[in-house]
Coordinates of C-alpha atoms and ligand atoms in Angstrom, one line a residue:
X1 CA 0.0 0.0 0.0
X2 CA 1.4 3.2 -0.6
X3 CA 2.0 6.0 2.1
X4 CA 1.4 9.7 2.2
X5 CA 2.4 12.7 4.2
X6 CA -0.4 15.3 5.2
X7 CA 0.7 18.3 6.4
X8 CA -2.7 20.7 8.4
X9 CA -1.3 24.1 8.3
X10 CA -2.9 26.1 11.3
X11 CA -3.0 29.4 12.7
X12 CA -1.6 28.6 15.5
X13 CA 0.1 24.5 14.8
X14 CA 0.7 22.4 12.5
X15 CA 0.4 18.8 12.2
X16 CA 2.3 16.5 10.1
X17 CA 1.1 12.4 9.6
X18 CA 2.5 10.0 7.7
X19 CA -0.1 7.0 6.7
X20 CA -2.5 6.2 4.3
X21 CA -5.9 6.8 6.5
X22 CA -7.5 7.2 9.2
X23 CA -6.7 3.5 10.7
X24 CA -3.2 3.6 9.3
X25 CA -1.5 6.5 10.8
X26 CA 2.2 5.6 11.4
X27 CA 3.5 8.9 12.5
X28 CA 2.0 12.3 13.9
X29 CA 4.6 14.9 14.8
X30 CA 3.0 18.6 15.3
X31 CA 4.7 21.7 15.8
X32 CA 3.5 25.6 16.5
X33 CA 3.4 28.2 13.4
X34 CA 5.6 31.1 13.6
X35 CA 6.6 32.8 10.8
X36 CA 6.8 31.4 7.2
X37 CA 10.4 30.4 6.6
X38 CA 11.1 28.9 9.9
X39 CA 7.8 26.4 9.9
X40 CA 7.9 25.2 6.7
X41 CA 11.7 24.4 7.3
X42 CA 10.7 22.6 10.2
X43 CA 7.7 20.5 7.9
X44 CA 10.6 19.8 5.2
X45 CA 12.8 18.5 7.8
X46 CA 9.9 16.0 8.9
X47 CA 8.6 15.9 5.1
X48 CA 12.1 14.7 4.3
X49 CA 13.2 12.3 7.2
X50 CA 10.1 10.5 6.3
X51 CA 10.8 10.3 2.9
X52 CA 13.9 9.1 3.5
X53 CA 12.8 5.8 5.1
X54 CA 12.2 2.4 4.0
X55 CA 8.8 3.2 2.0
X56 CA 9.6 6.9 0.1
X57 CA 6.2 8.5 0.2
X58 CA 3.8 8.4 -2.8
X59 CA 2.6 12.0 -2.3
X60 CA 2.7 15.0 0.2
X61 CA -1.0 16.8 0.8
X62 CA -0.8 20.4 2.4
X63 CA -4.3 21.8 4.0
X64 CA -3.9 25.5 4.7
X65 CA -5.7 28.4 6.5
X66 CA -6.9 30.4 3.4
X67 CA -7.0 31.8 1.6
X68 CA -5.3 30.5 -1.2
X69 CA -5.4 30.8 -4.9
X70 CA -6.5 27.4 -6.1
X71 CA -7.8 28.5 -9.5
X72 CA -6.2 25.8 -12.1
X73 CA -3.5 26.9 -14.0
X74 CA -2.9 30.4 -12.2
X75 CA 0.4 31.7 -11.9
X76 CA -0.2 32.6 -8.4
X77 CA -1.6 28.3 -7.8
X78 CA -1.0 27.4 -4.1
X79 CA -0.2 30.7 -3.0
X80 CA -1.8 32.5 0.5
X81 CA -3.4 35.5 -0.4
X82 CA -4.2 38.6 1.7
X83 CA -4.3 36.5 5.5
X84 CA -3.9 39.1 8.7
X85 CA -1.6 36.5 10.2
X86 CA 1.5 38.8 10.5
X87 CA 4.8 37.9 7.4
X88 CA 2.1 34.7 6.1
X89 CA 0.7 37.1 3.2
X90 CA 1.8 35.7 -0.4
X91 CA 3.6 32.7 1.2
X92 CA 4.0 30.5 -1.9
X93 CA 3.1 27.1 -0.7
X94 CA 2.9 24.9 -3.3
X95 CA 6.2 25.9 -4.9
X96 CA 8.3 25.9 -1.7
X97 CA 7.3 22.2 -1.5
X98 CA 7.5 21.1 -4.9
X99 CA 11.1 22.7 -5.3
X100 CA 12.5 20.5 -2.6
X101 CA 10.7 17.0 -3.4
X102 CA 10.5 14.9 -6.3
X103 CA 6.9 13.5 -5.3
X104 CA 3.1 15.1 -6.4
X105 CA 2.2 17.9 -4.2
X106 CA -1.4 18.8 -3.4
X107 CA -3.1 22.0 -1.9
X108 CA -6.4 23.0 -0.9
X109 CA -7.7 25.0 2.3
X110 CA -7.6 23.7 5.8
X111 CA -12.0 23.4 5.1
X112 CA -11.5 21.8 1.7
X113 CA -9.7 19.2 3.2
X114 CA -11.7 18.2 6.1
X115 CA -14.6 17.9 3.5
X116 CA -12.4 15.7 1.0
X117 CA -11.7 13.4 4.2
X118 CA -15.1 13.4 5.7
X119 CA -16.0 12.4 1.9
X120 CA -13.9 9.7 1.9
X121 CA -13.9 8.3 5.6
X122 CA -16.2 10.3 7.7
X123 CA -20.0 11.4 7.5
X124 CA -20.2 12.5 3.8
X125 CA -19.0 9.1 2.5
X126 CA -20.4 7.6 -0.6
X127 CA -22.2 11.3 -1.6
X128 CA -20.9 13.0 -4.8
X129 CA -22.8 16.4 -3.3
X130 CA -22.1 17.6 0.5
X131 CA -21.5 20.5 2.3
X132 CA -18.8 20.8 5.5
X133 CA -19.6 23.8 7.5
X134 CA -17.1 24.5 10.1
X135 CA -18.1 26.8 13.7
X136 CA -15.4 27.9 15.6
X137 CA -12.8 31.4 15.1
X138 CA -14.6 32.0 12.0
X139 CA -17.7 29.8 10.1
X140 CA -15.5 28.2 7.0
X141 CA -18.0 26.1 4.4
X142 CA -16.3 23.4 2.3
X143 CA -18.2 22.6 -0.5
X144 CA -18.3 18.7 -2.8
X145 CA -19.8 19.1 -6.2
X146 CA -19.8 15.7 -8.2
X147 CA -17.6 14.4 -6.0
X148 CA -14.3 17.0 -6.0
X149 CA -14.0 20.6 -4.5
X150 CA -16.2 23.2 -5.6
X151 CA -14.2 25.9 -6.5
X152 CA -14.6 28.7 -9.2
X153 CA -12.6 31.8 -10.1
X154 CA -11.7 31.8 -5.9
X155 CA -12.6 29.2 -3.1
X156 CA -15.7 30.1 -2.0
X157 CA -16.6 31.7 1.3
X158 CA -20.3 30.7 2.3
X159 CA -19.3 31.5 6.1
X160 CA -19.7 35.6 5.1
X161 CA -23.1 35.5 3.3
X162 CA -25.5 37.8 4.3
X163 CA -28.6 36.0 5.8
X164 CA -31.9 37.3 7.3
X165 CA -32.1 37.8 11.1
X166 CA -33.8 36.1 13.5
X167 CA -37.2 38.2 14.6
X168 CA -36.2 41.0 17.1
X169 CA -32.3 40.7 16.6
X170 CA -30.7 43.4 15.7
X171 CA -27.3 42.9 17.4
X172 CA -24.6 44.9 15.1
X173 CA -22.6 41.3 14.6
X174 CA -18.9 40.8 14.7
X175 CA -17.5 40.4 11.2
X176 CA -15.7 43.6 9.8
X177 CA -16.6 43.5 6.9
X178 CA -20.0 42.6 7.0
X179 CA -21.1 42.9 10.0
X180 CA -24.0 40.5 10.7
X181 CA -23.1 37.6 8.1
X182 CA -23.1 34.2 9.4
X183 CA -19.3 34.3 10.9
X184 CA -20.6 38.0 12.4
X185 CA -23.2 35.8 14.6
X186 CA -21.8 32.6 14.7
X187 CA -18.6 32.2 15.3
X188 CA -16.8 31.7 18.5
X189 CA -15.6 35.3 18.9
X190 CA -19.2 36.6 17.6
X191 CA -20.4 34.6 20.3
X192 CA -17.8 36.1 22.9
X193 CA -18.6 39.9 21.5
X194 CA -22.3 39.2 22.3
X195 CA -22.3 37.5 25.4
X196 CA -19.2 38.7 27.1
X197 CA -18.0 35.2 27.4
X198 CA -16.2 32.3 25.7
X199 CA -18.9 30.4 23.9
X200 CA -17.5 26.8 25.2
X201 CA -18.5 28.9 28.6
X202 CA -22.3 29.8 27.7
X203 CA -24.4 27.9 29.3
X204 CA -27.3 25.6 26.8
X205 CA -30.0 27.6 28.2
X206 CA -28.4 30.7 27.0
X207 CA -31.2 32.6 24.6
X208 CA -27.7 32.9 22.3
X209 CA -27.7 29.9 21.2
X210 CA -31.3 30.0 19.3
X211 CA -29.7 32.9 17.2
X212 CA -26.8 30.5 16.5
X213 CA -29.0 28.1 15.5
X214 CA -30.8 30.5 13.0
X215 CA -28.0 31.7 11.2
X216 CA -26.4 28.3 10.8
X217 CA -30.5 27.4 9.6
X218 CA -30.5 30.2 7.4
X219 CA -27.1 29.4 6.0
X220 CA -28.5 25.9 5.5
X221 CA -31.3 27.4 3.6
X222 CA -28.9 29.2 1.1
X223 CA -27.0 25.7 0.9
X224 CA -29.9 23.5 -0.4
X225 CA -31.3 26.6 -2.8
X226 CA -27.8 26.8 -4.4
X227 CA -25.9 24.3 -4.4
X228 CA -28.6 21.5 -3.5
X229 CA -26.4 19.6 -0.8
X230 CA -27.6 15.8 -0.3
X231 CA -26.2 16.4 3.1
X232 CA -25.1 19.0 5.6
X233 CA -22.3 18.4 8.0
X234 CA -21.7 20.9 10.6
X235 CA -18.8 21.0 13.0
X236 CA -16.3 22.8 14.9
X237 CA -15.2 24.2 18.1
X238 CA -18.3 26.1 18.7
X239 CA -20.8 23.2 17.9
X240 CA -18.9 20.0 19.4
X241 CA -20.9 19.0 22.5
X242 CA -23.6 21.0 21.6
X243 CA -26.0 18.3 20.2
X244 CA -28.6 20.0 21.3
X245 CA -28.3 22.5 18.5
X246 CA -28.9 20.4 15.4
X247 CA -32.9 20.1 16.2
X248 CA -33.4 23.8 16.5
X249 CA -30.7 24.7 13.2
X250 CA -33.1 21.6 11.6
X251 CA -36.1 23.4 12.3
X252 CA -34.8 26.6 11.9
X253 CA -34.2 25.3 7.9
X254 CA -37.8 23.6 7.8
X255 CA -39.5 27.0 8.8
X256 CA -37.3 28.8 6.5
X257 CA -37.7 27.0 3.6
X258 CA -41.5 27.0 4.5
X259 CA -42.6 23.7 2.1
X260 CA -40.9 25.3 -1.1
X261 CA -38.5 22.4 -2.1
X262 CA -40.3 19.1 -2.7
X263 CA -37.2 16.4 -1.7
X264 CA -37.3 13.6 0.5
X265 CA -34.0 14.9 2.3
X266 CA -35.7 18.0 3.1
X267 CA -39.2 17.2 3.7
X268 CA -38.7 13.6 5.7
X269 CA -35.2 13.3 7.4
X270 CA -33.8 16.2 8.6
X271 CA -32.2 14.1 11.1
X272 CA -30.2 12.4 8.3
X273 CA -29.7 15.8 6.4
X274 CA -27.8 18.0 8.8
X275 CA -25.3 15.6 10.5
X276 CA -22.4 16.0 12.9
X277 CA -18.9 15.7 10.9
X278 CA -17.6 11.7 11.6
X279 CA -13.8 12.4 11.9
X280 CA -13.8 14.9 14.9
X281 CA -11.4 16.9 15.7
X282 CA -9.0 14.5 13.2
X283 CA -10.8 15.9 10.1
X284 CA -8.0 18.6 9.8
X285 CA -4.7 16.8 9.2
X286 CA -6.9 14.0 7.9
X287 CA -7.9 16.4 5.0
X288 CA -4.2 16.7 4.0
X289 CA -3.9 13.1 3.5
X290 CA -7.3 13.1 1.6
X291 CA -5.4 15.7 -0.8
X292 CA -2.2 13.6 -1.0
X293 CA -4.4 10.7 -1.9
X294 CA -6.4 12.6 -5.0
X295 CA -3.0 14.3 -5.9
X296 CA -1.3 11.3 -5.7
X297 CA -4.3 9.2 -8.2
X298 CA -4.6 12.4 -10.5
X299 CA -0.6 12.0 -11.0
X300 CA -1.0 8.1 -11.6
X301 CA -4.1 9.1 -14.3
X302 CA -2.1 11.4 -16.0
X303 CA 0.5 9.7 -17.0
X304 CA -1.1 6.6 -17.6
X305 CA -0.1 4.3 -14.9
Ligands
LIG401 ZN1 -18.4 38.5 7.0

């Protein structure tokens, strides 16, 4: 069997592992990200003592906080783009990893990934069309069209549309740039702004949490209408042990689509429809092994193997 290296680039860690899924993980080393040239030395150095061993790895997968350019063919491909996260700005990825191995190297977003593994291990297996919404610093949506990332002339950024608001809200909301978008309410600082505490602090009886619930309903809403998801999974810091959540965002979605959409997924089994991720908390480095996997079988198809 072959083996891959997936590295999850973070905000504040990375994690390198070295397997070929999620029940063949042979090595997990993590580190914390400080600027540019002295983490991704530190990932070579692993990158390269594994590849060095008895099995040389088949492909290396790299899942980044965005954004990134990932339009095919770009000059710019695999490059961060404008990021607040101080010297990270134009970081050029893909090339820095490419120059120093001989192996296929694959890139998507920290969000992409965790979809492409939850597609192929976790709670969107066996769908061609799914969406992964992730809650916690910001709301990040990863979406699965016909089975591979959705992605058009940029990733897209579902976690900033502008939604209605729930009846008798009219909190500013947190984003700065939109204000009131789904990260503006739903997010783990959003949460913090409006409450004055951390949201893994606010209690479950917290009136909060039913405008959480809407805008992650209402953000379902703009889901099915556009890209007509056959599931939802919806995860992250903010909504892990929160189960009691997923009723009210499932009737929050039912109210708001109000009987328009005539689909069995919709109209019968909600409870099947918007679904806790299945990979946890291991959806993140797991998603750069997803990429090194695809990368790794594009490279095989392309040159006929
Ligand atoms: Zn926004």
């Amino acid at each position: 069997m072959a083996i891959y290296a997936g590295v999850e680039l973070g905000g504040t860690k990375c994690i390198c592992i070295l397997g070929s899924g999620p029940e063949d993980i042979r090595a997990r080393e993590q580190l914390p990200t400080r600027d540019p040239p002295a983490t991704l030395a530190q990932i070579a150095e692993i990158l390269a003592r594994w590849n060095s061993g008895a099995e040389p790895l088949a492909a290396i997968g790299i899942a980044s906080f965005g954004p990134l350019d990932l339009r095919a063919g770009s000059r710019s491909f695999g490059r961060i783009g404008m990021t607040p996260k101080q010297n990270w700005a134009h970081t050029d990825l893909a090339s820095y990893f490419t120059q120093r191995f001989a192996v296929p190297v694959g890139i998507t977003t920290d969000v992409i990934g965790a979809a492409l593994a939850e597609g192929r291990w976790g709670a969107g297996h066996g769908l061609s069309d799914f969406a992964y919404v992730t809650v916690g610093t910001g709301v990040g949506v990863g979406l699965i069209h016909d089975g591979r990332p959705l992605i058009g002339a940029h990733h897209p950024e579902l976690g900033h549309a502008r939604i209605a608001r729930a009846p008798g809200d009219d909190w500013p909301g947190h984003c700065s740039f939109h204000g009131p978008c789904v990260e503006g309410l739903a997010s783990g600082p959003a949460i913090e702004a409006r409450c004055g505490v951390v949201a893994v602090d606010l209690p479950p009886e917290s009136p909060v949490w039913s405008l959480v619930a809407h805008a992650l309903g209402q953000l379902s809403h703009l889901l099915v209408v556009s890209v007509a998801p056959q599931r939802i999974l919806m995860g992250g810091g903010v909504l892990s042990h929160r189960a009691h959540l997923f009723p009210e965002i499932r009737r929050c979605l039912r109210a708001s689509l109000n009987g328009y959409l005539d689909i069995a997924e919709v109209n019968e089994s909600l409870e099947d429809f918007i679904v806790p991720p299945g990979l946890a908390a291991d959806a993140g480095p797991l998603g750069a092994l997803a990429v090194a996997i695809d990368t790794h079988k594009q490279a095989m198809e392309s040159t006929g193997k």
